[in-house]
mmCIF file of C-alpha atoms and ligand atoms in Angstrom:
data_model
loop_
_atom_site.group_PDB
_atom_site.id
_atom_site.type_symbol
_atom_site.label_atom_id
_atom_site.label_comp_id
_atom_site.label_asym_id
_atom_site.label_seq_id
_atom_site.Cartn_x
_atom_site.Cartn_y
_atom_site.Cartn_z
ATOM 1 C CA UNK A 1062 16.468 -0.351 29.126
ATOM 2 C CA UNK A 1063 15.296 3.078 29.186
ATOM 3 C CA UNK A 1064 11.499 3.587 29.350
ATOM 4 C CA UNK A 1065 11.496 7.102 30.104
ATOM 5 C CA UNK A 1066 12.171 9.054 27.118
ATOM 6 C CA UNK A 1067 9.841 7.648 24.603
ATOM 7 C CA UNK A 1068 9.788 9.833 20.926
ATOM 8 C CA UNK A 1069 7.464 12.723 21.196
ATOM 9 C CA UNK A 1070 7.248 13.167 17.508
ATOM 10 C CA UNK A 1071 3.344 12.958 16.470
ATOM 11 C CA UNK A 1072 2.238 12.934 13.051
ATOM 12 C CA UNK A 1073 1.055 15.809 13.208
ATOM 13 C CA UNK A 1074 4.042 17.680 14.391
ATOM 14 C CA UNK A 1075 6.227 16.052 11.874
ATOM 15 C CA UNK A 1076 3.752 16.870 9.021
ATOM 16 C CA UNK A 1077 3.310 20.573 9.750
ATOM 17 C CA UNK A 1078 7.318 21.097 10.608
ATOM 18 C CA UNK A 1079 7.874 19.437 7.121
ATOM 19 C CA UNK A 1080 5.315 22.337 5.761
ATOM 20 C CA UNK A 1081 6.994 24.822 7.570
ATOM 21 C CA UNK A 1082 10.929 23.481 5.934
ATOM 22 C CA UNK A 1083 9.217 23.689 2.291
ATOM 23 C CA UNK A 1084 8.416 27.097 1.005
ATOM 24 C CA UNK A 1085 6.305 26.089 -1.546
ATOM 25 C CA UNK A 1086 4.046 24.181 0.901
ATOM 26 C CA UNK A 1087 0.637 25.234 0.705
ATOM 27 C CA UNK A 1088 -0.604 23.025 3.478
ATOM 28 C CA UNK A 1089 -3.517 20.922 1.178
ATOM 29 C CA UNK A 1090 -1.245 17.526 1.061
ATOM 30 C CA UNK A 1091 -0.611 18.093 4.919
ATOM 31 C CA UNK A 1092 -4.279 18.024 5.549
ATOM 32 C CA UNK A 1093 -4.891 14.790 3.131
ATOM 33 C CA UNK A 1094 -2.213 12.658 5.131
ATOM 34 C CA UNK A 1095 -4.092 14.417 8.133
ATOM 35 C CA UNK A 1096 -7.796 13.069 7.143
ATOM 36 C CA UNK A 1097 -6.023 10.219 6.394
ATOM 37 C CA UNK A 1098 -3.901 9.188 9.752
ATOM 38 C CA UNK A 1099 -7.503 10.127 11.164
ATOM 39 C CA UNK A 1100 -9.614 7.837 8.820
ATOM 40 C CA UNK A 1101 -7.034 5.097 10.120
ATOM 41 C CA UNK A 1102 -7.292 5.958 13.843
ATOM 42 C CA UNK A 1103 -11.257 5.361 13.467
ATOM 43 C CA UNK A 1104 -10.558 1.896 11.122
ATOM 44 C CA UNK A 1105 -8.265 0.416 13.508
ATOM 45 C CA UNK A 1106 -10.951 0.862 16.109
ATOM 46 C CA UNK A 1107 -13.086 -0.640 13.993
ATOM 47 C CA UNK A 1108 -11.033 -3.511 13.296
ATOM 48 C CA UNK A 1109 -10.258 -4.022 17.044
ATOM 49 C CA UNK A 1110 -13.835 -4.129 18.067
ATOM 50 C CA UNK A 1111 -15.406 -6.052 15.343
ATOM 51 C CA UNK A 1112 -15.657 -9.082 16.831
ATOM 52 C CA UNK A 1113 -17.675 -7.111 19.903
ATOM 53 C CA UNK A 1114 -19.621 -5.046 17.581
ATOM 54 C CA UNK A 1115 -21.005 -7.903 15.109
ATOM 55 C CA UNK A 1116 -18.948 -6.430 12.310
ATOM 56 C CA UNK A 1117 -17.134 -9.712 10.926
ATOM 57 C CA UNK A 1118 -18.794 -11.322 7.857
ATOM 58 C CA UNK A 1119 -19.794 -10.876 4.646
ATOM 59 C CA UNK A 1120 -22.254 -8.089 3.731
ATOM 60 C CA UNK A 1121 -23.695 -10.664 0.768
ATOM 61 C CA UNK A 1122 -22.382 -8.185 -2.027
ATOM 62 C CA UNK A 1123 -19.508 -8.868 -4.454
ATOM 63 C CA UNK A 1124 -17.335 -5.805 -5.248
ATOM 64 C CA UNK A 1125 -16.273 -4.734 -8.462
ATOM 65 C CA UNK A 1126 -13.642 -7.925 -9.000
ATOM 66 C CA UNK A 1127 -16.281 -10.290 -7.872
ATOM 67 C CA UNK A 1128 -15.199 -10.923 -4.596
ATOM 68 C CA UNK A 1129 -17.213 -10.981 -1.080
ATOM 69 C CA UNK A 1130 -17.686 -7.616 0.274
ATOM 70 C CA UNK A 1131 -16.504 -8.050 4.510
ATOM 71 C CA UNK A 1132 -18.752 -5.735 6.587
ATOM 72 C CA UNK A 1133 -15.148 -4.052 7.626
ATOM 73 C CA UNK A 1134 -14.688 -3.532 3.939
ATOM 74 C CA UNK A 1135 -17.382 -1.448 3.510
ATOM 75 C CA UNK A 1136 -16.863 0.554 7.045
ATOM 76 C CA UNK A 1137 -13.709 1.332 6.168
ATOM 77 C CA UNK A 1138 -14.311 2.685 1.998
ATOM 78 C CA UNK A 1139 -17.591 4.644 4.030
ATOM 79 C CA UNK A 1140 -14.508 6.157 7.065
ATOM 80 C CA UNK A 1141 -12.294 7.171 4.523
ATOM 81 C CA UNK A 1142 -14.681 8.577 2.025
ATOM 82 C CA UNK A 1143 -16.156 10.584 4.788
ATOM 83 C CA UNK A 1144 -12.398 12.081 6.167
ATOM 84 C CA UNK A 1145 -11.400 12.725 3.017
ATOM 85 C CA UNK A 1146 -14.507 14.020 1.747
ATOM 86 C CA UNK A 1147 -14.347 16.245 4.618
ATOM 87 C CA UNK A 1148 -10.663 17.596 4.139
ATOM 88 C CA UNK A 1149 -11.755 19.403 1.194
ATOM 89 C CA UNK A 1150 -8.632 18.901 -0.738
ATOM 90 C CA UNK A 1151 -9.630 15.698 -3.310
ATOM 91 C CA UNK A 1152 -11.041 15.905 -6.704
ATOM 92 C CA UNK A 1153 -11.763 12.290 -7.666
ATOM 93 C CA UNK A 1154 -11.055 9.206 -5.736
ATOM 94 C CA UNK A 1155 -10.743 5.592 -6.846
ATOM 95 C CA UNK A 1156 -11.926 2.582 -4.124
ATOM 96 C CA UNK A 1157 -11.208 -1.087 -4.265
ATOM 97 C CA UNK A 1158 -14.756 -1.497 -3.752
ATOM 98 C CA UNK A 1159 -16.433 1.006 -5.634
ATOM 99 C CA UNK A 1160 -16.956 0.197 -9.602
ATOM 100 C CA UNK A 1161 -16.117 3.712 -10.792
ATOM 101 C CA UNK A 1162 -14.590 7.163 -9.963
ATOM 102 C CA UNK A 1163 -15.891 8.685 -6.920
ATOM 103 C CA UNK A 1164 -16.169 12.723 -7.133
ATOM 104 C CA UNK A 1165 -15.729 15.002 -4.778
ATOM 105 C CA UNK A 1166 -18.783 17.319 -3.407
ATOM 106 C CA UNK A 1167 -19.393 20.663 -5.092
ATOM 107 C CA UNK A 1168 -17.232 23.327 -4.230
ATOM 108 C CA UNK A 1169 -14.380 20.842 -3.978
ATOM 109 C CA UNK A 1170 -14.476 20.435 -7.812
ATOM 110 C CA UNK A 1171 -11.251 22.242 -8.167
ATOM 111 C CA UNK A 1172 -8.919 20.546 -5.418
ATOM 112 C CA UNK A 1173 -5.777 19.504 -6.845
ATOM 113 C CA UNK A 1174 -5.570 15.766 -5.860
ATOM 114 C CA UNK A 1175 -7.028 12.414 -6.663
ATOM 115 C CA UNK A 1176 -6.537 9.555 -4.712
ATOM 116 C CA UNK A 1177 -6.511 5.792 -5.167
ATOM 117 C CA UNK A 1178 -7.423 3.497 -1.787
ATOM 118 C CA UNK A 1179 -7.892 -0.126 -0.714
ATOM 119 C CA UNK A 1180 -9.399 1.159 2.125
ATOM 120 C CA UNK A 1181 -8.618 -3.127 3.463
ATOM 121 C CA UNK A 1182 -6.523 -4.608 2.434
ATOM 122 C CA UNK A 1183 -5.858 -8.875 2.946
ATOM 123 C CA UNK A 1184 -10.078 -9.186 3.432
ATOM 124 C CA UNK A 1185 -9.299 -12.700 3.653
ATOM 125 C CA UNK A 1186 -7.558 -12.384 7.202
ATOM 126 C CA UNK A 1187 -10.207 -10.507 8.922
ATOM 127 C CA UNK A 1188 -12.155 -13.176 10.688
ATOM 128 C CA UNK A 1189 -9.538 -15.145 11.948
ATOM 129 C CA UNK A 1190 -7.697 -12.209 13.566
ATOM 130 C CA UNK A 1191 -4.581 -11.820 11.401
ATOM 131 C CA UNK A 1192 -3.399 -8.471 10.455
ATOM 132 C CA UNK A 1193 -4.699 -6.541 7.615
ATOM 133 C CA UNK A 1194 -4.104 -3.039 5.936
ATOM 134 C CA UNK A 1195 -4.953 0.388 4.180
ATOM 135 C CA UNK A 1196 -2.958 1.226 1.093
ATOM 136 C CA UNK A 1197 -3.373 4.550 -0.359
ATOM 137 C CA UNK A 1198 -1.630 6.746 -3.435
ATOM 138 C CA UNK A 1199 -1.979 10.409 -3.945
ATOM 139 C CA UNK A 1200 -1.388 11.781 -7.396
ATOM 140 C CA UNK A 1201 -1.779 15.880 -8.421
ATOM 141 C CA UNK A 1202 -4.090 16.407 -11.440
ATOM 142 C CA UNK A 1203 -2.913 16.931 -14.318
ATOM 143 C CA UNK A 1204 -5.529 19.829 -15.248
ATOM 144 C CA UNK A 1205 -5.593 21.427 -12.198
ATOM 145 C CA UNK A 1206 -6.818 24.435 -11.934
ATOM 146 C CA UNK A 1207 -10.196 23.328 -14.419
ATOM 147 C CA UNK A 1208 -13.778 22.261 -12.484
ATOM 148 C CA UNK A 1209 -14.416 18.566 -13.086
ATOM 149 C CA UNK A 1210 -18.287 17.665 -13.635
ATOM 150 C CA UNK A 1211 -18.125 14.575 -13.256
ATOM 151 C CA UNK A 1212 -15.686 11.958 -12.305
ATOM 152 C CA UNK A 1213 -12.872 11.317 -15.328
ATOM 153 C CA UNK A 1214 -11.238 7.986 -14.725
ATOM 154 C CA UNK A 1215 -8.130 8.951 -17.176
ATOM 155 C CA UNK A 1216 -6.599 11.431 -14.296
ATOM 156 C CA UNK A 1217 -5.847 7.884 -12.501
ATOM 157 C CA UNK A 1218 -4.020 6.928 -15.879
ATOM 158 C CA UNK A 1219 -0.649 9.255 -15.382
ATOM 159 C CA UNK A 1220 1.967 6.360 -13.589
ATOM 160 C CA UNK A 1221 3.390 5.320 -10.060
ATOM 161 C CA UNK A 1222 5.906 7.860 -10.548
ATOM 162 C CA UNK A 1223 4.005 10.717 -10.727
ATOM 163 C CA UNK A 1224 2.852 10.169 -7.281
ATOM 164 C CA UNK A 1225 3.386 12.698 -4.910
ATOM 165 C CA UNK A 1226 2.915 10.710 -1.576
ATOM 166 C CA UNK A 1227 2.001 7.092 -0.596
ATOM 167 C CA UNK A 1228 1.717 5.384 2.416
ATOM 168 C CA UNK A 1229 -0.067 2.687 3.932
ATOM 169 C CA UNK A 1230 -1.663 1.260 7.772
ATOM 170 C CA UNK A 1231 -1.225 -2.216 9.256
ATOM 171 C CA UNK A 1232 -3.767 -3.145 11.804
ATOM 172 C CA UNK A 1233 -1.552 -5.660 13.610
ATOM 173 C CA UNK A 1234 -0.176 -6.122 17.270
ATOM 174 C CA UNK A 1235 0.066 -2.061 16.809
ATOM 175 C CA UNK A 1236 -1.217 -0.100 14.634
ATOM 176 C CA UNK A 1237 1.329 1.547 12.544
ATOM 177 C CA UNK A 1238 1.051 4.224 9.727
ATOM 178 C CA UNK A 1239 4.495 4.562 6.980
ATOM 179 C CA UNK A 1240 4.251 6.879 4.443
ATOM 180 C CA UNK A 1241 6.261 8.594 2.116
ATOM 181 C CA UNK A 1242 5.906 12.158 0.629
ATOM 182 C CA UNK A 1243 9.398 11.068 -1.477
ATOM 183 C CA UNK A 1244 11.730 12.274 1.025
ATOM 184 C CA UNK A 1245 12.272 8.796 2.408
ATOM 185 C CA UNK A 1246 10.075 6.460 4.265
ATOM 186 C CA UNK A 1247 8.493 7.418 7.524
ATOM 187 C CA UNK A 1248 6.566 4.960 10.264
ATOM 188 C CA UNK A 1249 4.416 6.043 13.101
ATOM 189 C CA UNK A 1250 2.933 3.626 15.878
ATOM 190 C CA UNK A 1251 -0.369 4.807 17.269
ATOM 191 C CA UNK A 1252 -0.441 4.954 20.921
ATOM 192 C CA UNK A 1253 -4.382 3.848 22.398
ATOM 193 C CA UNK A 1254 -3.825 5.244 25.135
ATOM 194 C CA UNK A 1255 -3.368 8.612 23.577
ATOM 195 C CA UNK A 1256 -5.051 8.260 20.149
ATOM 196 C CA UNK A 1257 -1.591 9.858 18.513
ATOM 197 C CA UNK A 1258 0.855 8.344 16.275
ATOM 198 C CA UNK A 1259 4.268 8.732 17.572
ATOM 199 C CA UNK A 1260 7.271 8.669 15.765
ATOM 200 C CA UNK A 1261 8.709 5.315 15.991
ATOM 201 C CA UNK A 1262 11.036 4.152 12.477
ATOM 202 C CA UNK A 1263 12.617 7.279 11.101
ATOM 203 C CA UNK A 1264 14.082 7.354 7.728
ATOM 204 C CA UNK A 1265 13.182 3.727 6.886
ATOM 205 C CA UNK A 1266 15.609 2.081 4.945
ATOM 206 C CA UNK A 1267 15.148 -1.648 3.906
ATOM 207 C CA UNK A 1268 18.320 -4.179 4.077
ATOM 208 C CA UNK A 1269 19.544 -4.480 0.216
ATOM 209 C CA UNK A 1270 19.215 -8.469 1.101
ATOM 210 C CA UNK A 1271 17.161 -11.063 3.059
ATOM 211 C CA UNK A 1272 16.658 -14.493 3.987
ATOM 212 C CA UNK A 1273 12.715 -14.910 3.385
ATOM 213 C CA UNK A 1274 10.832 -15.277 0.556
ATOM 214 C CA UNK A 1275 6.662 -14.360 0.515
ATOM 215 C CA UNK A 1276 4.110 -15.906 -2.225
ATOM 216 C CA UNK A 1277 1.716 -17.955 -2.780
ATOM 217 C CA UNK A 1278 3.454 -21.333 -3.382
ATOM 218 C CA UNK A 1279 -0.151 -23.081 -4.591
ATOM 219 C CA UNK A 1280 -0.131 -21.154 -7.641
ATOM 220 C CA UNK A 1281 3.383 -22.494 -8.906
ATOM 221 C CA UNK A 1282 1.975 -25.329 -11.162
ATOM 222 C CA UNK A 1283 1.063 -22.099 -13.586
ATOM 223 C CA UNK A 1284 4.566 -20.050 -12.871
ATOM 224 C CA UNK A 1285 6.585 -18.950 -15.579
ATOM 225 C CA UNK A 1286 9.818 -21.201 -15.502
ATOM 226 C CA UNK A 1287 11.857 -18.112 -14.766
ATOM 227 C CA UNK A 1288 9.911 -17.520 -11.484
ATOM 228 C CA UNK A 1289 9.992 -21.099 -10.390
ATOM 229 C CA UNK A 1290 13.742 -21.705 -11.198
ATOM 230 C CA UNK A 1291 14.383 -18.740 -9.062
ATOM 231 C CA UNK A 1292 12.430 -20.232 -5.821
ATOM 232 C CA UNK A 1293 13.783 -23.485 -6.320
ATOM 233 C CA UNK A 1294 17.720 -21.680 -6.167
ATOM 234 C CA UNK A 1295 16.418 -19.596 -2.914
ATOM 235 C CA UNK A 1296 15.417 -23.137 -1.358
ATOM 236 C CA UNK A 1297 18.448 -25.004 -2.572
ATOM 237 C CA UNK A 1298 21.145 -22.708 -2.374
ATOM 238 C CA UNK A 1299 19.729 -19.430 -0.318
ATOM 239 C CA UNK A 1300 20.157 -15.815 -1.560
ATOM 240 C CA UNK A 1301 22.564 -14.275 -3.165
ATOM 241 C CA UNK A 1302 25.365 -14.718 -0.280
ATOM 242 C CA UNK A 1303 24.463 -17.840 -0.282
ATOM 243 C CA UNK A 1304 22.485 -17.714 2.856
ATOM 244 C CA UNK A 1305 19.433 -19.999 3.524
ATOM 245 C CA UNK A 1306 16.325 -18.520 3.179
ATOM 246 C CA UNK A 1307 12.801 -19.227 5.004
ATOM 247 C CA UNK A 1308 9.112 -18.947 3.262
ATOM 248 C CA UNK A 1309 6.535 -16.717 5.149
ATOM 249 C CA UNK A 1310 3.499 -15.766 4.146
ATOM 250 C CA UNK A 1311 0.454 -13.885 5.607
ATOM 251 C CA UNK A 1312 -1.780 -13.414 2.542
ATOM 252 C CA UNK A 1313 -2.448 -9.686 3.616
ATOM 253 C CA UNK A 1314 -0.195 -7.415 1.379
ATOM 254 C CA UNK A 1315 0.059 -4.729 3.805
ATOM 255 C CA UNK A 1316 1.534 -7.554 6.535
ATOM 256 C CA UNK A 1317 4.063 -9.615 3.925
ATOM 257 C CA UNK A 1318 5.232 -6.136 2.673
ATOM 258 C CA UNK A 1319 5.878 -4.203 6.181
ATOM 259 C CA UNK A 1320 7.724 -7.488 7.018
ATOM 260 C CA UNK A 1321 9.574 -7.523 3.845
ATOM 261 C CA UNK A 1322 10.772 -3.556 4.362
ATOM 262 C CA UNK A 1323 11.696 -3.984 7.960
ATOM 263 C CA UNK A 1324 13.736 -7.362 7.583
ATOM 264 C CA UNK A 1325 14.555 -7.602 4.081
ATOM 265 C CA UNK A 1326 13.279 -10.026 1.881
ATOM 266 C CA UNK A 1327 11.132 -10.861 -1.139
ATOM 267 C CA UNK A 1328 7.845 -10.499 -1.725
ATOM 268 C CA UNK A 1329 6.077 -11.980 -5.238
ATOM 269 C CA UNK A 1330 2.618 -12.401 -7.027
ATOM 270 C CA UNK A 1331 3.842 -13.142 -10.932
ATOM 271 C CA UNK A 1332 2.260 -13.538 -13.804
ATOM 272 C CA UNK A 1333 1.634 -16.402 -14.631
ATOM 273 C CA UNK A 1334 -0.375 -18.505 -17.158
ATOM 274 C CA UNK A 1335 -4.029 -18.977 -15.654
ATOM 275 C CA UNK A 1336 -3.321 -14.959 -14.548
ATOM 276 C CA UNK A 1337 -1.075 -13.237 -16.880
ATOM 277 C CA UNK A 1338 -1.481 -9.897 -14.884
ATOM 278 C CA UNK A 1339 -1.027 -11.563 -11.740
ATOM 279 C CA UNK A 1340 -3.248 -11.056 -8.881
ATOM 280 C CA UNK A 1341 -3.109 -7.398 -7.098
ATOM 281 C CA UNK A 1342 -4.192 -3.922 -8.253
ATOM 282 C CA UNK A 1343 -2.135 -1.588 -9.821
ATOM 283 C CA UNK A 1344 -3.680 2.157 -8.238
ATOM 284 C CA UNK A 1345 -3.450 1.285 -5.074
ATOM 285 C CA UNK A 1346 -1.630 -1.996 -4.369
ATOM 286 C CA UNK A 1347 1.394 -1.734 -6.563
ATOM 287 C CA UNK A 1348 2.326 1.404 -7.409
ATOM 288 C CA UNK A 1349 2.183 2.739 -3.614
ATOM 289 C CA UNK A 1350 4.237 0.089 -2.193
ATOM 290 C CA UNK A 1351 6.271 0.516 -5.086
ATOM 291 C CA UNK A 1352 7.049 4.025 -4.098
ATOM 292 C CA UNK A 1353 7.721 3.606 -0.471
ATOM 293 C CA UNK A 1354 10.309 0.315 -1.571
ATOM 294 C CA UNK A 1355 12.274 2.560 -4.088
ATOM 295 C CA UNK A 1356 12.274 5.509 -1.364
ATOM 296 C CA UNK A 1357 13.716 3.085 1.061
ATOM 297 C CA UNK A 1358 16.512 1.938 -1.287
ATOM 298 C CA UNK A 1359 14.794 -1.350 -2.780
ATOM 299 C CA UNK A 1360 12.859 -2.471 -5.910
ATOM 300 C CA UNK A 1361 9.566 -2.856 -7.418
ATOM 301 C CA UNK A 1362 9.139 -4.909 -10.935
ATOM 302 C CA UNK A 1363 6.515 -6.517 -12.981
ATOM 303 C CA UNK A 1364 8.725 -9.223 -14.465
ATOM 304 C CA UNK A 1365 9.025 -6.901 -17.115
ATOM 305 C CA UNK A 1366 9.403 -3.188 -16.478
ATOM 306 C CA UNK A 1367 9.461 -0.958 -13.482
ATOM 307 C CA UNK A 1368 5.993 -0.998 -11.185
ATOM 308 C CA UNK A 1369 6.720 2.983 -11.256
ATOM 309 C CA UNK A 1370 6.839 3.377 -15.479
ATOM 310 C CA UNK A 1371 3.768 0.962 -15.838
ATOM 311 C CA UNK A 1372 0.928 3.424 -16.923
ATOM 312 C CA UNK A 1373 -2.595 1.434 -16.526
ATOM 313 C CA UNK A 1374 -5.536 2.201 -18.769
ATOM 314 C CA UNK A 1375 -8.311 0.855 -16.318
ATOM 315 C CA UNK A 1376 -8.407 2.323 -12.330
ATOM 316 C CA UNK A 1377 -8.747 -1.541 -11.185
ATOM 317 C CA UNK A 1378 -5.999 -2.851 -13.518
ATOM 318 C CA UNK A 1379 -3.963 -5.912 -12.060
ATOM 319 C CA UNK A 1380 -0.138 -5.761 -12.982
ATOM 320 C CA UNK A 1381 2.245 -8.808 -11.012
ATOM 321 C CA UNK A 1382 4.314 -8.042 -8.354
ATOM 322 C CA UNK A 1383 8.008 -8.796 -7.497
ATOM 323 C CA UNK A 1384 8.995 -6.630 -4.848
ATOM 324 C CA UNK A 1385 11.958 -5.972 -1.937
ATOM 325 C CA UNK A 1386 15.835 -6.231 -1.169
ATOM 326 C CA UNK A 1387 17.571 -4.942 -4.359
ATOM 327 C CA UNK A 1388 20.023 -8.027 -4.735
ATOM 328 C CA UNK A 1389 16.905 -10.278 -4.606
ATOM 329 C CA UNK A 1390 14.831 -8.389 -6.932
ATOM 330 C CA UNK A 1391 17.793 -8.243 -9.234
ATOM 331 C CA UNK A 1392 18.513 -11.786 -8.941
ATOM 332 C CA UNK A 1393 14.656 -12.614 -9.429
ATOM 333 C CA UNK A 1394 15.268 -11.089 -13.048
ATOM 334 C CA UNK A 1395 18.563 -12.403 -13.880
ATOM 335 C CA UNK A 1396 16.356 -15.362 -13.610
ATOM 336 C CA UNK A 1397 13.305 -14.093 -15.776
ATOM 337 C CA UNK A 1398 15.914 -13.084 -18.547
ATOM 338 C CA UNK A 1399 18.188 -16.331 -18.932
ATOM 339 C CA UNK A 1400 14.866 -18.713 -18.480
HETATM 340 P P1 AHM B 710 -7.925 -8.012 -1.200
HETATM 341 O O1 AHM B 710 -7.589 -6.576 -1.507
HETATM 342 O O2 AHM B 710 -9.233 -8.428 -1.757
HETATM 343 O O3 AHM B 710 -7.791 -8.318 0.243
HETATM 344 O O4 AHM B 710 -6.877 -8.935 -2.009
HETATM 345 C C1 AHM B 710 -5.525 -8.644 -1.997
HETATM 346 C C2 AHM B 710 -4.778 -9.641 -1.159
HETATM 347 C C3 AHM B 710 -3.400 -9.143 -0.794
HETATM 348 O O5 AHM B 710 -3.436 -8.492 0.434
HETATM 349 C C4 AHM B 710 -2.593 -10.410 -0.726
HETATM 350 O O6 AHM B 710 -1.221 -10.185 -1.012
HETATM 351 C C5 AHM B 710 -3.238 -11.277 -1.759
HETATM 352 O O7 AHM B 710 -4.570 -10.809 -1.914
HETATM 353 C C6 AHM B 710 -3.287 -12.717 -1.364
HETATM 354 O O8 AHM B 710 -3.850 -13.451 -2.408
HETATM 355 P P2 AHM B 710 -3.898 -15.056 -2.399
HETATM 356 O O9 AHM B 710 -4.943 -15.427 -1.406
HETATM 357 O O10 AHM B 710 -4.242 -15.417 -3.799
HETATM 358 O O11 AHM B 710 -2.534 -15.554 -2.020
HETATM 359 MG MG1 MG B 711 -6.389 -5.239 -1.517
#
C-alpha cells in the first residue's frame, strides 16, 4: 500500500474551485457550506469530548416533538446557529429543536437562503457511544430580494426539489462531511490532526442493489401489508437477484443512511397505522437525504410519491421514508401497489 500520497483536496479548495468553474457564482452558498463544515468541525469536538466535559444527558427540556432535549442537542442547534448566524448569508432557519422559524439578525434580512437543520441527529445513540449526525437542506427564497420582519414559516413550504444543496456529518470512527450542491455527491473525512476535511469519496455513486435491509423491525405489528410482505420476500428469498440479504440497524439516520449509500441497501421508516406519517422529519431528515440518494443514482419514496415532490405545510412535518438502491426501492413499491 501506498501511504504517501494521501488526497490534498480540502473543502475548502474544492468549494472555491467549484466557484471559480461557475460564472454565475456569487460566492454566498460557498460561504454557507463554509460556516457549515466549520459548525461541524466544532460539533464533532464536542461530541468526542462529551463524556470528559460532562456534556452527556438530558438537559430536562422536551423539544418541540416532545422528546428529551440531550445537552449535545442543544450545543450543537447553539454551534450552528452561531456559524451560520455569523456567515451573513441566511434569512430564516428552521431547527429540530426550536418550535418556530429562527430569523436572521438585522442587516441580514435580505440574504437569499433559508435553511432547515437537525443540528443531531440519532439523540438516542449519544450516551452509549454510537455514531450520530447533522443533516442540513438549503433552499433560495422565493422573494428574494424583499426584507423579511419577521420569520415566515411558508418560505420552508416550496419542496425537496427546489433545494439547492444538501449535505449531512456523521460523527463516527471519522468524522465525515457529504454534500451535494446537485452536481453529484461529494464526501470529505476530517483529518484531527489538521482540523481540514480532505477529499476522500469523489463523485459518490451508490450500488443500484444491496444485500441489507435497515428499520425498525418492532414496529411491524402496525406495517401496512405491502411493507411487511416485502421484508418477509428480502428474508426468504433475498433481493432482487435473488441474493440473501442481512438486517442492520443503528437507529441514527445519518449512520443507517451513509451505510446504505456506500454499500447499497435499503433503508425504511413507513407509514404505518399507529403513525400514518411515519416517524422522521420532512425539512431536514427526508428531503436532504433524498437529494443526495437521487444525485447518487438511487431513490427516495414515501410509499406514495417522490420524497422530492412532497410539499409540507408545517416546518416539523413527518412524511415515511423508503430510501436506497433503485432495484430495491422499486421492488419495495411493486410491493405497496399489488398488496
Ligand atoms: P432524532 O432526530 O430525535 O434523533 O430522531 C430521529 C432518529 C433517526 O436518526 C432514526 O432513523 C430514528 O429516529 C430511529 O427511530 P426509532 O428509535 O423509532 O427506530
Ligand atoms: Mg433527527
Amino acid at each position: 500500500m501506498d501511504f504517501t500520497s494521501p488526497s490534498t483536496i480540502t473543502l475548502q479548495s474544492f468549494i472555491r474551485d467549484a466557484e471559480r468553474r461557475s460564472e454565475s457564482s456569487t460566492g454566498d452558498l460557498s460561504k454557507v457550506l463554509l460556516a457549515i463544515a466549520l459548525g461541524t468541525k466544532v460539533v464533532s469536538q464536542g461530541v468526542n469530548r462529551a463524556g470528559l466535559a460532562s456534556m452527556l444527558g438530558m438537559t430536562g427540556e422536551k423539544n418541540v416533538q416532545g422528546e428529551d432535549v440531550q445537552q449535545l442537542d442543544e450545543y450543537a442547534d447553539q454551534v450552528f446557529n452561531a456559524v451560520l448566524g455569523r456567515s451573513g448569508q441566511f434569512v430564516s432557519m428552521v431547527s429540530e429543536e426550536r418550535e418556530s422559524v429562527i430569523s436572521a439578525a438585522r442587516g441580514d434580512q435580505f440574504s437569499k437562503y433559508i435553511i432547515a437543520f437537525d443540528p443531531l441527529d440519532g439523540s438516542s445513540n449519544i450516551d452509549v457511544n454510537v455514531s450520530i449526525g447533522t443533516i442540513f437542506g438549503i433552499y433560495k427564497r422565493e422573494s428574494s430580494g424583499t426584507a423579511v420582519s419577521e420569520s415566515d414559516p411558508s418560505e420552508f413550504f416550496q419542496g425537496g426539489k427546489n433545494q439547492i444543496a444538501a449535505g449531512y456529518t456523521i460523527y463516527g470512527s471519522s468524522t465525515m462531511f457529504v454534500f451535494t450542491t446537485g452536481e453529484g455527491v461529494f464526501g470529505f473525512t476530517l483529518d484531527p490532526t489538521i482540523g481540514e476535511f480532505i477529499l476522500t469519496n469523489p463523485d459518490m455513486k451508490m450500488p443500484e442493489n444491496g444485500t441489507v435491509y435497515s428499520c425498525n423491525e418492532a414496529n411491524s405489528p402496525n406495517w401496512s401489508a405491502g411493507t411487511s410482505k416485502y421484508i418477509e420476500k428480502l428474508k426468504t428469498s433475498g433481493n432482487t437477484q435473488g441474493e440473501k440479504c442481512s438486517h442492520r440497524y443503528v437507529g441514527s439516520l445519518v449512520a443507517d443512511f451513509h451505510r446504505t449509500l456506500l454499500k447499497g441497501g435499503i433503508f425504511l421508516y413507513p407509514g404505518d397505522s399507529k403513525n400514518k406519517s411515519g416517524k422522521l422529519r420532512y425539512l431536514y431528515e427526508c428531503a436532504p437525504m433524498a437529494m443526495i440518494v437521487e444525485q447518487a443514482g438511487g431513490l427516495a419514496t414515501s410509499g406514495e410519491e417522490d420524497i422530492s415532490e412532497i410539499v409540507p405545510n408545517d416546518i416539523h412535518q413527518r412524511s415515511p421514508l423508503i430510501i436506497g438502491s433503485k432495484e430495491m426501492v422499486e421492488e419495495f413499491l411493486d410491493f405497496q401497489k399489488n398488496s
